[in-house]
Short mmCIF file of C-alpha atoms and ligand atoms in Angstrom, two decimals:
data_model
loop_
_atom_site.label_atom_id
_atom_site.label_comp_id
_atom_site.label_asym_id
_atom_site.label_seq_id
_atom_site.Cartn_x
_atom_site.Cartn_y
_atom_site.Cartn_z
CA GLN A 1 14.43 6.44 16.47
CA LYS A 2 15.64 2.95 17.32
CA LYS A 3 18.41 1.65 15.08
CA ILE A 4 17.91 -1.77 13.57
CA THR A 5 20.75 -4.03 14.60
CA ASP A 6 19.33 -7.42 13.64
CA GLU A 7 21.33 -8.46 10.57
CA LYS A 8 18.73 -10.84 9.17
CA LEU A 9 16.12 -8.10 9.38
CA LEU A 10 18.45 -5.63 7.70
CA GLU A 11 18.93 -8.05 4.85
CA ARG A 12 15.18 -8.24 4.36
CA ILE A 13 14.80 -4.49 3.98
CA GLU A 14 18.08 -3.21 2.59
CA LYS A 15 16.91 -3.31 -1.02
CA HIS A 16 13.36 -2.13 -0.40
CA PRO A 17 13.06 1.63 -1.04
CA CYS A 18 10.00 2.07 1.20
CA TYR A 19 11.06 -0.10 4.14
CA SER A 20 14.59 1.32 4.27
CA GLU A 21 15.20 5.04 4.01
CA GLN A 22 18.81 4.44 2.88
CA ALA A 23 17.65 2.07 0.15
CA HIS A 24 15.43 4.62 -1.52
CA HIS A 25 18.41 6.51 -2.92
CA HIS A 26 19.68 3.42 -4.75
CA TYR A 27 16.84 1.03 -5.35
CA ALA A 28 13.68 1.44 -7.37
CA ARG A 29 10.23 -0.09 -7.16
CA MET A 30 7.55 -0.54 -9.73
CA HIS A 31 3.84 -1.04 -9.42
CA VAL A 32 1.57 -2.80 -11.88
CA ALA A 33 -2.07 -1.76 -12.00
CA VAL A 34 -3.85 -5.12 -12.23
CA ALA A 35 -6.48 -4.75 -9.49
CA PRO A 36 -9.44 -2.51 -10.42
CA ALA A 37 -12.16 -3.56 -7.95
CA CYS A 38 -12.55 -2.44 -4.36
CA ASN A 39 -14.60 -3.88 -1.50
CA ILE A 40 -14.97 -0.82 0.74
CA GLN A 41 -15.69 2.85 0.25
CA CYS A 42 -13.40 5.47 1.74
CA ASN A 43 -14.95 8.92 1.90
CA TYR A 44 -11.87 10.47 0.33
CA CYS A 45 -11.83 8.15 -2.66
CA ASN A 46 -13.08 8.86 -6.14
CA ARG A 47 -13.25 5.52 -7.90
CA LYS A 48 -12.41 7.04 -11.24
CA TYR A 49 -8.84 7.37 -9.97
CA ASP A 50 -6.24 5.19 -8.25
CA CYS A 51 -6.72 3.94 -4.68
CA ALA A 52 -5.87 6.85 -2.40
CA ASN A 53 -4.52 4.60 0.35
CA GLU A 54 -1.19 3.87 -1.29
CA SER A 55 -1.17 6.29 -4.12
CA ARG A 56 -1.62 9.79 -5.32
CA PRO A 57 -5.23 10.85 -5.79
CA GLY A 58 -6.23 12.19 -9.15
CA VAL A 59 -4.11 9.75 -11.17
CA VAL A 60 -5.56 7.18 -13.54
CA SER A 61 -3.33 4.18 -14.12
CA GLU A 62 -3.45 2.02 -17.20
CA LEU A 63 -5.04 -1.28 -16.28
CA LEU A 64 -3.12 -4.45 -17.27
CA THR A 65 -3.84 -8.16 -17.35
CA PRO A 66 -1.49 -10.33 -15.23
CA GLU A 67 0.29 -11.47 -18.40
CA GLU A 68 0.79 -7.91 -19.64
CA ALA A 69 1.95 -6.92 -16.19
CA ALA A 70 4.51 -9.74 -16.06
CA HIS A 71 5.82 -8.74 -19.48
CA LYS A 72 6.16 -5.16 -18.28
CA VAL A 73 8.02 -6.19 -15.11
CA LEU A 74 10.57 -8.19 -17.11
CA VAL A 75 11.04 -5.33 -19.60
CA VAL A 76 11.55 -2.78 -16.81
CA ALA A 77 13.86 -5.10 -14.86
CA GLY A 78 16.08 -5.28 -17.95
CA LYS A 79 16.16 -1.51 -18.38
CA ILE A 80 16.37 -0.46 -14.71
CA PRO A 81 18.68 -2.90 -12.92
CA GLN A 82 18.09 -1.08 -9.60
CA MET A 83 14.45 -2.18 -9.74
CA THR A 84 14.29 -4.58 -6.80
CA VAL A 85 10.64 -4.51 -5.75
CA LEU A 86 7.36 -5.19 -7.49
CA GLY A 87 4.37 -3.80 -5.64
CA ILE A 88 0.69 -4.25 -6.35
CA ALA A 89 -1.27 -1.36 -4.90
CA GLY A 90 -4.30 -0.79 -7.03
CA PRO A 91 -5.93 0.96 -8.73
CA GLY A 92 -8.51 -0.63 -6.36
CA ASP A 93 -7.74 -3.09 -3.57
CA PRO A 94 -5.39 -5.93 -4.60
CA LEU A 95 -7.14 -8.47 -2.36
CA ALA A 96 -10.53 -7.58 -3.80
CA ASN A 97 -8.99 -8.94 -7.05
CA PRO A 98 -7.19 -11.98 -5.66
CA GLU A 99 -6.94 -13.98 -8.88
CA LYS A 100 -5.39 -11.13 -10.86
CA THR A 101 -3.07 -10.12 -8.05
CA PHE A 102 -1.79 -13.60 -7.23
CA ARG A 103 -1.51 -14.64 -10.86
CA THR A 104 0.77 -11.64 -11.46
CA PHE A 105 2.89 -12.46 -8.41
CA GLU A 106 3.10 -16.14 -9.45
CA LEU A 107 4.36 -15.24 -12.92
CA ILE A 108 7.09 -13.04 -11.48
CA ALA A 109 8.05 -15.43 -8.67
CA ASP A 110 8.50 -18.05 -11.39
CA LYS A 111 10.40 -15.96 -13.95
CA ALA A 112 12.30 -13.50 -11.76
CA PRO A 113 12.52 -14.94 -8.25
CA ASP A 114 15.02 -12.32 -7.04
CA ILE A 115 12.48 -9.50 -7.38
CA LYS A 116 10.89 -8.82 -4.00
CA LEU A 117 7.12 -8.88 -3.92
CA CYS A 118 5.11 -6.25 -2.07
CA LEU A 119 1.39 -5.92 -1.51
CA SER A 120 -0.78 -3.10 -0.24
CA THR A 121 -4.35 -3.60 0.97
CA ASN A 122 -7.14 -2.08 3.02
CA GLY A 123 -6.97 -5.31 5.05
CA LEU A 124 -10.56 -6.48 4.70
CA MET A 125 -9.64 -9.76 2.98
CA LEU A 126 -6.13 -10.14 4.36
CA PRO A 127 -6.78 -12.90 6.93
CA ASP A 128 -8.09 -15.15 4.14
CA TYR A 129 -4.91 -14.88 2.07
CA ILE A 130 -2.06 -15.11 4.58
CA ASP A 131 -1.17 -18.66 3.55
CA ARG A 132 -1.06 -17.72 -0.11
CA ILE A 133 1.03 -14.64 0.65
CA LYS A 134 3.48 -16.70 2.68
CA ALA A 135 3.66 -19.45 0.06
CA LEU A 136 4.60 -16.89 -2.60
CA ASN A 137 7.29 -15.49 -0.34
CA ILE A 138 5.68 -12.02 -0.31
CA ASP A 139 7.67 -10.50 2.53
CA HIS A 140 6.19 -6.98 2.58
CA VAL A 141 2.53 -6.22 3.20
CA THR A 142 1.02 -2.80 3.82
CA ILE A 143 -2.35 -2.35 5.51
CA THR A 144 -4.03 1.05 5.50
CA ILE A 145 -5.38 1.58 9.01
CA ASN A 146 -7.04 4.93 9.56
CA MET A 147 -8.72 4.15 12.89
CA VAL A 148 -8.94 1.63 15.71
CA ASP A 149 -12.24 3.03 16.97
CA PRO A 150 -15.27 2.23 14.78
CA GLU A 151 -16.98 5.45 15.85
CA ILE A 152 -14.21 7.40 14.17
CA GLY A 153 -14.23 4.92 11.30
CA GLU A 154 -17.89 5.74 10.72
CA LYS A 155 -16.80 9.18 9.50
CA ILE A 156 -14.32 7.62 7.06
CA TYR A 157 -16.07 4.54 5.65
CA PRO A 158 -19.71 4.72 4.53
CA TRP A 159 -19.86 1.02 3.59
CA VAL A 160 -17.99 -2.26 3.50
CA HIS A 161 -18.74 -5.14 1.18
CA TYR A 162 -18.04 -8.43 2.88
CA GLY A 163 -19.28 -11.98 2.28
CA ARG A 164 -21.72 -11.05 -0.51
CA ARG A 165 -23.36 -8.31 1.57
CA ARG A 166 -22.98 -4.61 1.86
CA TYR A 167 -22.80 -3.35 5.45
CA ARG A 168 -23.49 0.32 5.94
CA GLY A 169 -22.29 2.54 8.77
CA ILE A 170 -20.73 1.29 11.96
CA GLU A 171 -21.64 -2.33 11.29
CA GLY A 172 -19.36 -2.36 8.27
CA VAL A 173 -16.62 -0.42 10.02
CA ARG A 174 -16.56 -2.96 12.86
CA ILE A 175 -15.98 -5.76 10.36
CA LEU A 176 -13.18 -3.80 8.68
CA HIS A 177 -11.54 -3.02 12.03
CA GLU A 178 -11.69 -6.63 13.24
CA ARG A 179 -10.28 -7.93 9.97
CA GLN A 180 -7.46 -5.37 10.00
CA MET A 181 -6.49 -6.39 13.55
CA GLU A 182 -6.72 -10.07 12.62
CA GLY A 183 -4.53 -9.39 9.58
CA LEU A 184 -1.89 -7.65 11.70
CA ASP A 185 -1.76 -10.61 14.09
CA ALA A 186 -1.59 -13.10 11.25
CA LEU A 187 1.28 -11.23 9.55
CA ARG A 188 3.22 -11.18 12.79
CA GLU A 189 2.65 -14.90 13.32
CA ALA A 190 3.70 -15.65 9.74
CA ASP A 191 6.80 -13.44 10.14
CA ILE A 192 5.91 -11.17 7.21
CA LEU A 193 7.07 -7.56 7.48
CA CYS A 194 4.12 -5.23 7.84
CA LYS A 195 3.93 -1.54 7.15
CA VAL A 196 0.85 0.40 8.21
CA ASN A 197 -0.32 3.41 6.21
CA SER A 198 -2.61 5.92 7.86
CA VAL A 199 -4.21 8.80 6.00
CA MET A 200 -4.27 11.87 8.24
CA ILE A 201 -7.63 13.65 7.91
CA PRO A 202 -7.81 16.88 9.95
CA GLY A 203 -10.85 17.04 12.19
CA VAL A 204 -11.62 13.35 11.61
CA ASN A 205 -8.75 11.13 12.75
CA ASP A 206 -5.81 13.49 13.33
CA GLU A 207 -6.14 13.34 17.11
CA HIS A 208 -6.75 9.59 16.99
CA LEU A 209 -3.72 8.51 14.97
CA GLN A 210 -1.42 8.44 17.99
CA GLU A 211 -3.66 5.73 19.40
CA VAL A 212 -3.53 3.90 16.06
CA HIS A 213 0.25 4.16 16.21
CA GLU A 214 0.28 2.62 19.68
CA VAL A 215 -2.03 -0.25 18.71
CA VAL A 216 -0.17 -1.20 15.53
CA ARG A 217 3.14 -0.99 17.39
CA SER A 218 1.86 -3.36 20.07
CA LYS A 219 0.72 -5.75 17.36
CA GLY A 220 4.15 -5.96 15.82
CA ALA A 221 3.98 -3.73 12.73
CA PHE A 222 7.44 -2.91 11.42
CA LEU A 223 6.86 0.58 10.08
CA HIS A 224 4.17 3.28 10.24
CA ASN A 225 3.61 5.67 7.35
CA ILE A 226 1.35 8.59 8.26
CA MET A 227 0.35 10.22 4.97
CA PRO A 228 -1.45 13.50 4.44
CA LEU A 229 -4.89 13.43 2.86
CA ILE A 230 -4.43 15.04 -0.52
CA SER A 231 -7.49 17.06 -1.15
CA ALA A 232 -8.03 17.81 -4.81
CA PRO A 233 -11.60 18.89 -5.48
CA GLU A 234 -10.94 19.12 -9.21
CA HIS A 235 -10.44 15.36 -9.16
CA GLY A 236 -13.34 14.72 -6.82
CA THR A 237 -10.95 13.59 -4.11
CA HIS A 238 -12.19 16.01 -1.47
CA TYR A 239 -13.60 14.42 1.64
CA GLY A 240 -17.14 13.35 0.94
CA LEU A 241 -19.22 16.43 0.30
CA THR A 242 -17.77 18.41 3.13
CA GLY A 243 -14.78 19.80 1.26
CA GLN A 244 -12.38 18.43 3.88
CA ARG A 245 -8.87 19.84 3.57
CA GLY A 246 -5.60 17.94 3.93
CA PRO A 247 -3.17 18.68 6.80
CA THR A 248 -0.51 21.37 6.48
CA PRO A 249 3.11 20.10 6.41
CA LYS A 250 3.50 21.45 9.96
CA GLU A 251 0.44 19.58 11.25
CA LEU A 252 1.73 16.38 9.67
CA LYS A 253 5.19 16.84 11.14
CA ASN A 254 3.81 17.56 14.62
CA LEU A 255 1.81 14.36 14.56
CA GLN A 256 4.78 12.37 13.27
CA ASP A 257 6.98 13.84 16.00
CA ASN A 258 4.44 12.89 18.64
CA CYS A 259 4.53 9.30 17.39
CA ALA A 260 8.29 9.07 17.06
CA ASP A 261 9.00 7.14 20.24
CA GLY A 262 7.92 3.60 19.62
CA LEU A 263 7.54 2.13 16.20
CA LYS A 264 9.67 3.36 13.32
CA LEU A 265 8.03 5.99 11.13
CA MET A 266 8.36 6.25 7.38
CA ARG A 267 8.99 9.87 6.44
CA HIS A 268 10.11 9.50 2.85
CA CYS A 269 6.87 8.26 1.24
CA ARG A 270 6.14 9.92 -2.09
CA GLN A 271 2.54 8.72 -2.48
CA CYS A 272 3.14 6.83 -5.71
CA ARG A 273 0.73 6.02 -8.49
CA ALA A 274 -0.60 2.49 -8.95
CA ASP A 275 1.62 2.12 -12.05
CA ALA A 276 4.70 3.97 -10.71
CA VAL A 277 8.13 3.00 -12.08
CA GLY A 278 11.55 4.14 -10.83
CA LEU A 279 13.14 5.61 -7.71
CA LEU A 280 10.59 6.94 -5.20
CA GLY A 281 11.14 10.56 -6.19
CA GLU A 282 11.02 10.03 -9.94
CA ASP A 283 8.17 8.84 -12.11
CA ARG A 284 9.09 6.93 -15.24
CA SER A 285 5.67 5.41 -15.80
CA GLN A 286 5.23 7.28 -19.08
CA GLU A 287 8.27 5.49 -20.57
CA PHE A 288 6.51 2.19 -20.05
CA THR A 289 2.93 2.67 -21.18
CA LYS A 290 1.29 -0.37 -22.74
CA ASP A 291 1.73 0.80 -26.33
CA LYS A 292 5.46 1.09 -25.64
CA PHE A 293 6.40 -1.84 -23.40
CA MET A 294 4.45 -4.48 -25.34
CA ASP A 295 6.88 -3.91 -28.23
CA MET A 296 9.97 -3.93 -26.06
CA PRO A 297 11.89 -7.19 -25.62
CA GLN A 298 12.18 -8.82 -22.21
CA GLU A 299 15.85 -8.28 -21.59
CA TYR A 300 15.83 -9.47 -18.03
CA ASN A 301 18.56 -11.97 -17.42
CA PHE A 302 17.39 -14.94 -15.37
FE1 CLF B 1 4.82 0.07 -3.58
FE2 CLF B 1 3.94 0.50 -1.23
FE3 CLF B 1 5.29 -1.69 -1.68
FE4 CLF B 1 6.47 0.66 -1.63
S1 CLF B 1 5.03 2.25 -2.47
S2 CLF B 1 3.33 -1.20 -2.54
S3 CLF B 1 5.47 -0.34 0.09
S4 CLF B 1 6.70 -0.91 -3.22
FE5 CLF B 1 6.35 3.42 -0.87
FE6 CLF B 1 5.04 4.69 -2.69
FE7 CLF B 1 4.88 5.52 -0.22
FE8 CLF B 1 3.78 3.27 -0.94
S5 CLF B 1 6.68 5.54 -1.45
S6 CLF B 1 3.18 5.22 -1.67
S7 CLF B 1 5.02 3.60 0.86
FE1 SF4 B 2 -10.66 3.92 -2.84
FE2 SF4 B 2 -8.54 2.53 -2.00
FE3 SF4 B 2 -10.47 3.23 -0.25
FE4 SF4 B 2 -10.94 1.35 -2.10
S1 SF4 B 2 -9.46 1.22 -0.39
S2 SF4 B 2 -12.31 3.05 -1.57
S3 SF4 B 2 -9.80 2.13 -3.88
S4 SF4 B 2 -9.09 4.63 -1.35
#
């Protein structure tokens, strides 16, 4: 793997536990679940649970308003000083809920400007919000890209809702693909660090993800996170009706090793929940449920 030598770049990632493997031992992130709606359907997603593109399937996060979320962030920042990053990653798609997502970020940018802001999206609406993302100084954006070939995408996405219309089948997938590519280009032009998540689905896109890796590398993504599909039929998160399994650890590692030449790979992802709190390996979300944090004072010193 190439070592990063650019000092300015290092500064931008050294306190982000997902973008820097070293940082994840020392710095924590938190997510706030403010974004319930989604504008596409992934075959592996059960809408009763958090978005499976940047989180652990089968988990239901407690939905917050932007004001509640901001209160929670300031409470947690007072109690966990290593908390350096606020991410919005669900429970649906953050950019399908732009007002809630950006209102939350605005409140934090205003009250706690040293907390880094991080956003995760399926990419469908990303090109429309680049200016807003840049203006809020959101320096970390994740796009989940599971394919660069709409024919493969057809097996992953049954529909896409775009511009007041629902597009079924390949027509919808083509829109999603074009918007994801446009979003990647726009992030590069705006100099915003981009991580790409790909969900590895055996028999569907496993043999295709090396090509995805190549394309996102050529478009300037900073980091690629290939995640295993977590198949949990008891939560309805199996693949469509086909009972698709997730990859074995060995299959995942083989694919990651085959991609290890170009773009940097993230290998320490813990597939967090949409309301995760703490270091990547620990989950302190239950210490900060709404009934608890609303009564806690905002101790954050700003
Ligand atoms: Fe959250 Fe994602 Fe930002 Fe990290 S998580 S929005 S980039 S602050 Fe990190 Fe969690 Fe893996 Fe995501 S370990 S699921 S990669
Ligand atoms: Fe589910 Fe996330 Fe896919 Fe939307 S983008 S359908 S919330 S996995």
